[in-house]
Short mmCIF file of C-alpha atoms in Angstrom, two decimals:
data_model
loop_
_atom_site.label_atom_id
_atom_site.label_comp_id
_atom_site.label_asym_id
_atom_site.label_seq_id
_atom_site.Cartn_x
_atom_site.Cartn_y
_atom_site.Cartn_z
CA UNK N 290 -17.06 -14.46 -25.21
CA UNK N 291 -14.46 -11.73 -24.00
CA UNK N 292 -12.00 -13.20 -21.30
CA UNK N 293 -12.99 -10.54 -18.58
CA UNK N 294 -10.05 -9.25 -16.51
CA UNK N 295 -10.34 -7.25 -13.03
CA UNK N 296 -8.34 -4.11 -11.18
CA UNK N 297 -6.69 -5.17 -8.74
CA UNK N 298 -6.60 -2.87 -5.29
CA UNK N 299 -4.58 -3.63 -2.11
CA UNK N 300 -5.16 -3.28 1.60
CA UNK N 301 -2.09 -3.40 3.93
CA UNK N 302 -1.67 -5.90 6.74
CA UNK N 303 0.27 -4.92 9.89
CA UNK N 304 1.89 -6.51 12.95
CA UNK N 305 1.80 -5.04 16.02
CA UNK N 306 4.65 -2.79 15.04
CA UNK N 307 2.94 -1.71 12.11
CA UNK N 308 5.04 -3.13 10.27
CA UNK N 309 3.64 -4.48 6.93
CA UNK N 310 3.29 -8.18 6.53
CA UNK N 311 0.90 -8.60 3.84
CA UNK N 312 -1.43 -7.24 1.39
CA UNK N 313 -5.49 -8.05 0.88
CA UNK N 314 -5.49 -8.08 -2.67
CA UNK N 315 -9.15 -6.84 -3.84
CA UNK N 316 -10.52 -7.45 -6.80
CA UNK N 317 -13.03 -5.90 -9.01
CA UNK N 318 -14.22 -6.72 -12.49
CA UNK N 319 -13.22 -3.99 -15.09
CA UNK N 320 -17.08 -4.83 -16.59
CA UNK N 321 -18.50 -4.16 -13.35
CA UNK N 322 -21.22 -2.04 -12.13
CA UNK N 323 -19.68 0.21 -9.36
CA UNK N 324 -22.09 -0.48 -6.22
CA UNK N 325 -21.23 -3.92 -4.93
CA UNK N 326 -20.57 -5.17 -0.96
CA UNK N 327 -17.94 -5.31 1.31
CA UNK N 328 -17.72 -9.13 0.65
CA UNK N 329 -18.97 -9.22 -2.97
CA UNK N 330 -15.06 -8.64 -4.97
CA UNK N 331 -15.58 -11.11 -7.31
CA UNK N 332 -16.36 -14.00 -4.89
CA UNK N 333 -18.49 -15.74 -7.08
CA UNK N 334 -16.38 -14.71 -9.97
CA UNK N 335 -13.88 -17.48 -10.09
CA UNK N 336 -13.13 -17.22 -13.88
CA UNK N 337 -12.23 -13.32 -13.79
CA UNK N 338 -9.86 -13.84 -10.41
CA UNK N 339 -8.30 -16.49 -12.30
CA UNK N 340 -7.81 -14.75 -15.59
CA UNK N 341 -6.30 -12.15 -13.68
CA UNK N 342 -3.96 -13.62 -11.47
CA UNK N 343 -2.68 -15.55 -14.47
CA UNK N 344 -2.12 -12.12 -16.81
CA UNK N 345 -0.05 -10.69 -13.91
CA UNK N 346 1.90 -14.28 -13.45
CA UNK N 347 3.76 -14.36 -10.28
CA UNK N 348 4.89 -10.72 -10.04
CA UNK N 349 1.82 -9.92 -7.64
CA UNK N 350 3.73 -12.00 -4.73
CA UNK N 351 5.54 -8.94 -3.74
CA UNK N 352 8.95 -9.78 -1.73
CA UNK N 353 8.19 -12.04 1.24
CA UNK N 354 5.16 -10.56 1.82
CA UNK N 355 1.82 -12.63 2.41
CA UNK N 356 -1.32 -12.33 0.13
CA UNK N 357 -4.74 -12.45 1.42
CA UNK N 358 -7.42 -13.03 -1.39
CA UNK N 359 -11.02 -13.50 -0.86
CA UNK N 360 -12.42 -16.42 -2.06
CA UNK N 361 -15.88 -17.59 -2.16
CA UNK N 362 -17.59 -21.49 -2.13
CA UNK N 363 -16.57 -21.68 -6.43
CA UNK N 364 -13.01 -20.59 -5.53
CA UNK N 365 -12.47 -22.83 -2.60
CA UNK N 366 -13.19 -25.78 -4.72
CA UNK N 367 -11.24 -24.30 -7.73
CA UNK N 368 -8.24 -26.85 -8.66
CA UNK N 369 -6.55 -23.58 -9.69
CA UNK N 370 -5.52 -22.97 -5.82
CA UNK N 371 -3.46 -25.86 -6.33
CA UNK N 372 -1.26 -23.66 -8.80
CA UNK N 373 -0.48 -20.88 -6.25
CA UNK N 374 2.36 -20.74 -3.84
CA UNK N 375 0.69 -22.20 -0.61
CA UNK N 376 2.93 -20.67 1.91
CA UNK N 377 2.54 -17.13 0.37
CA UNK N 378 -0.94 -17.28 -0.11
CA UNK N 379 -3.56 -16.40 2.39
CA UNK N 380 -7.47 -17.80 1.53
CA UNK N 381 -9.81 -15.23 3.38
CA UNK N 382 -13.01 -16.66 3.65
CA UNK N 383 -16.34 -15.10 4.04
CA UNK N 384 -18.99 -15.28 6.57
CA UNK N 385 -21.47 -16.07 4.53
CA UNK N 386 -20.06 -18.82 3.20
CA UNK N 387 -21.76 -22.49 4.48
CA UNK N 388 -19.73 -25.02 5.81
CA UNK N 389 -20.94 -27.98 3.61
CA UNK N 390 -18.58 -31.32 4.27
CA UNK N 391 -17.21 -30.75 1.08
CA UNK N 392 -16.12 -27.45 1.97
CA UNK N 393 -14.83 -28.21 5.48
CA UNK N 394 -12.68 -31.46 4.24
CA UNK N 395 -11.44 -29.27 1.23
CA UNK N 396 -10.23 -26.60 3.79
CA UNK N 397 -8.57 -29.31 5.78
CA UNK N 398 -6.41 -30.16 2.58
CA UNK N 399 -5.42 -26.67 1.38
CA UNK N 400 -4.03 -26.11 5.44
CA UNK N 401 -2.47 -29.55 4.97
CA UNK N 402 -0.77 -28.19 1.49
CA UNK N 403 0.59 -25.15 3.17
CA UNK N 404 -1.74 -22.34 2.47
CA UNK N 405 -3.17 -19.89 5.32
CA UNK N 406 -7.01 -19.95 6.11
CA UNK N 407 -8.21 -16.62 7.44
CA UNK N 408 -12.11 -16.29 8.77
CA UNK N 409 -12.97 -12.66 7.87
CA UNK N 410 -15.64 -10.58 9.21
CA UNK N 411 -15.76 -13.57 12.19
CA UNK N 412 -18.35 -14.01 14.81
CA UNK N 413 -19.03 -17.48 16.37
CA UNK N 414 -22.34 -17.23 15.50
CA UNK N 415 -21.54 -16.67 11.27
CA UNK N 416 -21.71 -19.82 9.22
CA UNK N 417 -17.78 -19.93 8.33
CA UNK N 418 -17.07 -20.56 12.24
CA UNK N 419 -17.04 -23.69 11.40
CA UNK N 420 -13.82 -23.42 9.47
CA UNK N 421 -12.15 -22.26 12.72
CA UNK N 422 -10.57 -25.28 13.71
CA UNK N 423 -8.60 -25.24 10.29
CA UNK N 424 -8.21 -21.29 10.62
CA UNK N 425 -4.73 -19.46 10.98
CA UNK N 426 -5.80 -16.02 10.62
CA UNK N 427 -9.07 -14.95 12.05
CA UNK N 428 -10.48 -11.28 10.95
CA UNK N 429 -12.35 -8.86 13.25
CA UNK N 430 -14.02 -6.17 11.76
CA UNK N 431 -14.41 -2.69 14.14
CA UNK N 432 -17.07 -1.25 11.85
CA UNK N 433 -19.24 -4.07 12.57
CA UNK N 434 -19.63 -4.32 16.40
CA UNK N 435 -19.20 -1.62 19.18
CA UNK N 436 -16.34 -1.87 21.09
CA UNK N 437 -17.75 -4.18 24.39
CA UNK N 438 -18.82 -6.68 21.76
CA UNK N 439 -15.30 -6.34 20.11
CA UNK N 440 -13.44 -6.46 23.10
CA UNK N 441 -15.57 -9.92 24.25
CA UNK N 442 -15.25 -11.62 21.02
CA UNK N 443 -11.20 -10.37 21.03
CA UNK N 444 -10.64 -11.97 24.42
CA UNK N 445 -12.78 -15.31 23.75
CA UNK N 446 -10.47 -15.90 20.57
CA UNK N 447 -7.51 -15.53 23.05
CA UNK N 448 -7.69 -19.82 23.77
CA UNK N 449 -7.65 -20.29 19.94
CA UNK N 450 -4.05 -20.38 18.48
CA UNK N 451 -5.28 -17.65 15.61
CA UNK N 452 -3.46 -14.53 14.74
CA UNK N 453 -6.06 -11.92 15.50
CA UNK N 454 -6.28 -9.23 12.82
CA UNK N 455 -8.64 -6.07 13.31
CA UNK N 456 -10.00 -4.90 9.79
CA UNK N 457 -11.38 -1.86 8.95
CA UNK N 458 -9.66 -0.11 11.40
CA UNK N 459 -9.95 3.61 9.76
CA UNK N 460 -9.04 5.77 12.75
CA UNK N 461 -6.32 6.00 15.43
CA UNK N 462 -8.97 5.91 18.48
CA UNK N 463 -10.14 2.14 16.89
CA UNK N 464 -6.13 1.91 16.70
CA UNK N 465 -5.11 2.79 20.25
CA UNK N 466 -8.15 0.69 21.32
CA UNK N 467 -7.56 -2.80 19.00
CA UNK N 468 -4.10 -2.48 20.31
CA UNK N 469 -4.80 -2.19 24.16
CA UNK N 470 -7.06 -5.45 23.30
CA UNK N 471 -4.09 -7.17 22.40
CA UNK N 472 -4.63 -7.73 18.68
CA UNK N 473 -1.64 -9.01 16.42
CA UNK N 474 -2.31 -7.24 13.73
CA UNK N 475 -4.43 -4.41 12.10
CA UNK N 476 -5.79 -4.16 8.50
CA UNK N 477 -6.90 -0.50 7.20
CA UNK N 478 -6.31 2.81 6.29
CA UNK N 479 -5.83 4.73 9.91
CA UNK N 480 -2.09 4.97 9.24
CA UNK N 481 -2.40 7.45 6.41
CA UNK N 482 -4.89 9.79 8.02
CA UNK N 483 -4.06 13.06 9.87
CA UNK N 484 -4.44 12.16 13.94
CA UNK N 485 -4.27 16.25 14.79
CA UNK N 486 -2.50 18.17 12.13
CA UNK N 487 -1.02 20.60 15.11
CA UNK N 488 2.68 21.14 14.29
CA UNK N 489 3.47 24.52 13.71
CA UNK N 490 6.91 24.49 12.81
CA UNK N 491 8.51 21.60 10.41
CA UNK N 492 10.65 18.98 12.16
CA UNK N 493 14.15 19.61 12.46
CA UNK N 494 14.56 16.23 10.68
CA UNK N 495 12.89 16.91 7.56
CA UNK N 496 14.44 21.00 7.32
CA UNK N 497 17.88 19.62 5.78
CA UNK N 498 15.91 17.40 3.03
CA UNK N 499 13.46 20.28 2.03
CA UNK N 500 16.07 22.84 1.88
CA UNK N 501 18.43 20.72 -0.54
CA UNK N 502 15.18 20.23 -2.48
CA UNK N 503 14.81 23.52 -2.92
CA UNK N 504 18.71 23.94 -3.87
CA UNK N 505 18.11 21.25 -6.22
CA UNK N 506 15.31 22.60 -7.88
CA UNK N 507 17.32 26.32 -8.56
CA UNK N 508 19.89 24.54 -9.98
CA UNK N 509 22.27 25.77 -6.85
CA UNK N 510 26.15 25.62 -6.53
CA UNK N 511 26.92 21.81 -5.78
CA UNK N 512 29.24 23.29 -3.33
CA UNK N 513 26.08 24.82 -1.14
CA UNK N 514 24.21 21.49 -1.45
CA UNK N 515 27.45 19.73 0.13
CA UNK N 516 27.46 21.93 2.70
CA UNK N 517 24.44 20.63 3.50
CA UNK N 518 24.58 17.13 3.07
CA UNK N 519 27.89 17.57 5.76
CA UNK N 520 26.21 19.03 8.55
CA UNK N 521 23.79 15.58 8.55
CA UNK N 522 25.54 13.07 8.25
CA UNK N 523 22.67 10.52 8.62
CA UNK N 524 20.95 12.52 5.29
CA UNK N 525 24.44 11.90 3.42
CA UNK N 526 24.22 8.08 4.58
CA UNK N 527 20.54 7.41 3.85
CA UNK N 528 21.08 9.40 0.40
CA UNK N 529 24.18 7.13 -0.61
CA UNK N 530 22.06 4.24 0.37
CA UNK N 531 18.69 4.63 -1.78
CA UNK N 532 21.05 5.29 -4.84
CA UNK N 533 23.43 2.46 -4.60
CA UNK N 534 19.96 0.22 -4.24
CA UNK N 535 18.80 -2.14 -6.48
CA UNK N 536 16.01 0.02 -7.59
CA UNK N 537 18.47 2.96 -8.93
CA UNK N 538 20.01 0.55 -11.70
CA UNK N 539 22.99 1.85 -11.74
CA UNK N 540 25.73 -0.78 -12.55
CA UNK N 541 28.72 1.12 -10.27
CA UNK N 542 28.77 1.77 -6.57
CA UNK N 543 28.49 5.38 -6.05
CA UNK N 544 30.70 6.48 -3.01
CA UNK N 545 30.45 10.55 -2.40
CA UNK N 546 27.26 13.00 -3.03
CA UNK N 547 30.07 14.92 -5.51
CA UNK N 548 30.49 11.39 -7.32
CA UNK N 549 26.47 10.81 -7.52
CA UNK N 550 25.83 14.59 -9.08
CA UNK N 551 28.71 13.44 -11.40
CA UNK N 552 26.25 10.17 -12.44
CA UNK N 553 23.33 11.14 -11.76
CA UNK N 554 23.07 14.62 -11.94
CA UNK N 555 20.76 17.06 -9.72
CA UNK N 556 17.12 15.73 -11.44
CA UNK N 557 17.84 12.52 -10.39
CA UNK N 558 19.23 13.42 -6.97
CA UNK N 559 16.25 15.54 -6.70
CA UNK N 560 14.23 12.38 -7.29
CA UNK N 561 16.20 10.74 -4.36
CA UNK N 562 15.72 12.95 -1.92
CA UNK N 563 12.19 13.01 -2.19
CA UNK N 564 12.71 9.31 -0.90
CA UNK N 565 14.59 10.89 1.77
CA UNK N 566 11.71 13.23 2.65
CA UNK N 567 9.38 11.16 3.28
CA UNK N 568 11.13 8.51 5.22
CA UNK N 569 13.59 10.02 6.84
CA UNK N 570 12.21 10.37 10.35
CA UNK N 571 13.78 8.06 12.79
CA UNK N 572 11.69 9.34 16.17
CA UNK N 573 9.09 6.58 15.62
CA UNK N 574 6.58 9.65 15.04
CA UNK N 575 5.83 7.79 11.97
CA UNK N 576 4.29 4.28 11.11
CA UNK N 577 6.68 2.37 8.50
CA UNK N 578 3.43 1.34 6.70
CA UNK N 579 2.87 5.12 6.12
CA UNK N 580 6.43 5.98 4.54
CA UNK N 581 5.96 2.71 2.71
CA UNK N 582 2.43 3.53 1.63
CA UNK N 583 3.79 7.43 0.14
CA UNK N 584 6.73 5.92 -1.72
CA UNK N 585 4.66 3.06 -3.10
CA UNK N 586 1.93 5.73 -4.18
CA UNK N 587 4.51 7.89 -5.85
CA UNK N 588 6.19 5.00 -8.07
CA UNK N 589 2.59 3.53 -8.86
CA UNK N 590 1.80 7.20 -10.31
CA UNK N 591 5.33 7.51 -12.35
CA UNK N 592 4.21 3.98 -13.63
CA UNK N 593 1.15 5.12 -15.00
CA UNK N 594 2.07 7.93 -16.34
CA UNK N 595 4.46 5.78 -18.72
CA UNK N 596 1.61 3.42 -19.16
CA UNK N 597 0.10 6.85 -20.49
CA UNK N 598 2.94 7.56 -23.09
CA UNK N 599 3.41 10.84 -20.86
CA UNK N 600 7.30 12.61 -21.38
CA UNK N 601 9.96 12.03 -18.67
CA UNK N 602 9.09 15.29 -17.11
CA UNK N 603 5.94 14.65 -16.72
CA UNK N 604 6.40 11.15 -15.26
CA UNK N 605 8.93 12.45 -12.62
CA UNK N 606 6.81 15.11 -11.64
CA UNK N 607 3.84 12.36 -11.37
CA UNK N 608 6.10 10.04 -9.03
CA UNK N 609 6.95 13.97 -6.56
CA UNK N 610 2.93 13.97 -5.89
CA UNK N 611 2.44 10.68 -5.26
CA UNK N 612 5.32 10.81 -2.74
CA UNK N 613 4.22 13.92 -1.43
CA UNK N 614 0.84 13.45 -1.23
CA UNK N 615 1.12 12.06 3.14
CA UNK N 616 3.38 14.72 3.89
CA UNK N 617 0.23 16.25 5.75
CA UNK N 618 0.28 13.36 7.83
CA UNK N 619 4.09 12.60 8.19
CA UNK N 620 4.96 16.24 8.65
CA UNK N 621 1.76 16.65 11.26
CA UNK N 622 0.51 19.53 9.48
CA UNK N 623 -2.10 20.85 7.05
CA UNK N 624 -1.21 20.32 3.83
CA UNK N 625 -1.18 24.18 2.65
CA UNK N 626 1.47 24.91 5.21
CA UNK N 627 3.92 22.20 3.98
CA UNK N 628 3.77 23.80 0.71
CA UNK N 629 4.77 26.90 1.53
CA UNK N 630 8.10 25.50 2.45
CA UNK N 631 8.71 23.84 -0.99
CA UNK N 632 9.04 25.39 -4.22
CA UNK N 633 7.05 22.82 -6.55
CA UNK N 634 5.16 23.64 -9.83
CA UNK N 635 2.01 24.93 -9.93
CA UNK N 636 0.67 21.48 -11.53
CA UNK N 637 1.93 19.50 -8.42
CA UNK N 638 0.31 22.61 -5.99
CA UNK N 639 -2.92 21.91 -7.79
CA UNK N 640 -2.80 18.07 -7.56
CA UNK N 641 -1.74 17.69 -4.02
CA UNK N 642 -4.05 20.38 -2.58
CA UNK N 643 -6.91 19.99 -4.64
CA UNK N 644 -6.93 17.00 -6.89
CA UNK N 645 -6.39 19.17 -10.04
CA UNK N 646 -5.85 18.37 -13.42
CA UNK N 647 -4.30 15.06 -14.79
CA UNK N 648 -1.96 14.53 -12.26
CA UNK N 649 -4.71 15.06 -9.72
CA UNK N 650 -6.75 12.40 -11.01
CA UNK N 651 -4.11 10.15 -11.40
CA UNK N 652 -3.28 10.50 -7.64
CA UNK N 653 -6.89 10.28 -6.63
CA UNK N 654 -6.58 6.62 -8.78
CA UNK N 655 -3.79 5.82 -6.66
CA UNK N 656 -5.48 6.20 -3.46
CA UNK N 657 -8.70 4.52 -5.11
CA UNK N 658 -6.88 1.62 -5.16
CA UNK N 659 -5.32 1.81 -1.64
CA UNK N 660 -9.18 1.74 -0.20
CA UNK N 661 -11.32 -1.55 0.36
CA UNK N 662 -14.06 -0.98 -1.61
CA UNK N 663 -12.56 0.15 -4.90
CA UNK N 664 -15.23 2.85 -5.30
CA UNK N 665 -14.85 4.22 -8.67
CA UNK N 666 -11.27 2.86 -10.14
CA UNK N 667 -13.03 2.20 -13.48
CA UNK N 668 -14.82 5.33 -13.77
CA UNK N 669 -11.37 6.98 -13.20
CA UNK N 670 -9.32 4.42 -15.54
CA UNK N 671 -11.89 5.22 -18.14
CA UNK N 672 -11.65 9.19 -18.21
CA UNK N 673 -7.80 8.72 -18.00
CA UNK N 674 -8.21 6.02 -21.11
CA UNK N 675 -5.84 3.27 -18.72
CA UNK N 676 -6.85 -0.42 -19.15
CA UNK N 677 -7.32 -2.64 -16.28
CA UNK N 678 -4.16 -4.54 -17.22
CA UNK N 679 -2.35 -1.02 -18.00
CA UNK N 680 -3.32 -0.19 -14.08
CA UNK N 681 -2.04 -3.74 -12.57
CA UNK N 682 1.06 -3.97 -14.21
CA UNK N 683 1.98 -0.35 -12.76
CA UNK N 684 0.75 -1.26 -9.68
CA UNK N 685 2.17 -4.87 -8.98
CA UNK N 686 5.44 -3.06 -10.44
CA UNK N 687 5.65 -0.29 -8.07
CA UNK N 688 5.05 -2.30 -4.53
CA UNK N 689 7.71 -4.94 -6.31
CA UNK N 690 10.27 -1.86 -6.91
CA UNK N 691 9.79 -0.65 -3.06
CA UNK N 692 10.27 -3.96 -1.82
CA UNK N 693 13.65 -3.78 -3.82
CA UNK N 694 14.59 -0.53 -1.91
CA UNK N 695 14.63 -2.40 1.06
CA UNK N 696 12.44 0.14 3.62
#
């Protein structure tokens, strides 16, 4: 019998702030037919969670960051748990899932070992209330309720010492509203969607970074891009920092822009200051999740390429649309009109504005994987001939390299 391994797909987990403290690390089986629930990633699938998490050994625990996985009633009772790091690991339980004696006295000993318990989808009429009093973490889901119901069974939690988590939160109004409620944290993808799209003019924050892009790119004087770089002196800072990080590899501290051309030269700097683009705002306009979320999605894509054999070109230019591909939503404006400002190739024009070509699809893979359900990752790894483990490694890699640059 063939060991059956499974893509893995994230959600991100925010406090308050929206700050990210954790993934949801979905699951679905390479083998797989594509229609399956909300609740259905490989619950009953011990075996093929377990293969997988053992391929990828511990490199999925990304930084300090907490990981929620679903399990169902045959992963609850699995002595594997017993293997995983209990203080990093979050055990999301279902619903659906009935609170035998077994199950509530095995749920007892996994709190008393250290791991989290979080109740997802909850209601105190599902089956796994019963697991509350063991329960850390306690999921409500937007989607499923209308807001008086939300807001009741938000402020009846309030006597239970839970961290309350709204999931599937997909749009600022459920946002604005799950915060107002008091929530601790929020779990979906409203960060990275376009609230109005009604700037008309780009922010004076981001005109510096675009216009030394656009230097770069022409191959410019390095004395006009200094000239630059000294009339923002929070750019010059923020550029020195990414490139003395640990994810540059360099193995000497660079100390002036003129001494990182001299090491790096202008394609990497150009690689750099993409970095800078897309996280350079410091007016709060911008969730942290969302520059996090761009610069993850643009190493992910540089990742696969190489998992691809694709040249270094290509590869570089795969990790620009990636990076570029919320600057709709950071710059709060269509996408079209960003473009205009920047002089990219055509290739990246057709990926970011219409999914184009390989580089499109490889982008619309990255996003697959960024969304709950994980609706069609294996159709897409198999017209872009990328394995399951080909796709994990890349991704595990790239959220483990922007933990390194410290954002």
């Amino acid at each position: 019998m063939t060991t059956q391994s499974a893509f893995i797909g994230r959600q991100t987990v925010l406090n308050r702030n929206q700050q990210l403290i954790g993934y949801e690390l979905l699951f679905r089986a390479s083998q797989e037919a594509s229609s399956v629930g909300p609740h259905s990633e490989l619950q009953a699938d011990t075996e093929v969670l377990v293969n997988t998490l053992n391929n990828m050994g511990t490199s999925w625990l990304i930084g300090n960051k907490l990981a929620f996985i679903n399990v169902g009633e045959a992963m609850l009772t699995s002595d594997f748990l017993e293997l995983l790091p209990p203080r990093r690991v979050i055990l999301d339980i279902a619903p659906n899932i009935s609170p035998s004696s077994e199950l509530l006295s095995r749920a007892r000993h996994l709190r008393s070992l250290g791991f989290g318990i979080a109740l997802d989808d909850f209601s105190f009429e599902a089956q796994s209330a019963a697991f509350l009093e063991f329960a850390n973490y306690v999921k409500l889901d937007i989607q499923n309720r209308d807001a008086n119901h939300f807001q009741v069974l938000a402020a009846r939690l309030r006597s239970y010492p839970v961290i309350r988590i709204a999931e599937r939160v997909e749009t600022h109004e459920q946002y604005h509203l799950c915060k107002e409620l008091g929530m601790d944290g929020f779990q979906g993808y409203y960060f990275a969607r376009p609230e109005t799209l009604s700037a008309k003019v780009i922010h004076p924050t981001f005109s510096n970074a675009l216009e030394l892009l656009n230097l770069l790119r022409m191959d410019a004087d390095l004395r006009q891009v200094e000239q630059i770089l000294k009339r923002d002196v929070a750019l010059s800072y923020k550029l020195l920092r990414y490139v003395n990080s640990a994810a540059a590899g360099l193995n000497t501290t660079i100390s002036s822009f003129s001494h990182a051309v001299t090491v790096l030269g202008y394609k990497k700097l150009y690689r750099w200051l993409t970095l800078l683009l897309v996280t350079a705002s410091d007016d709060g306009h911008a969730p942290p999740a969302l520059q996090k979320t761009a610069v993850t999605r643009g190493r992910f894509m540089e990742l696969m390429g190489e998992q691809l054999g694709l040249n270094h070109d290509d590869c570089d230019n795969l990790f620009i649309v990636g990076m570029f591909s919320l600057l709709d939503v950071l710059f709060d404006m269509p996408m079209s009109s960003i473009l205009e400002h920047l002089q990219l190739p055509s290739g990246i024009i057709a990926a970011l504005s219409e999914h184009k070509g390989q580089m499109g699809k490889l982008l619309q893979l990255a996003k697959t994987c960024e969304d709950g359900q994980l609706n069609g990752v294996a159709e897409l790894c198999s017209q872009l001939q990328l394995s399951a483990q080909q796709l994990n490694q890349a991704h595990v890699a790239a959220l483990a390299w922007v933990e390194d640059l410290g954002l």
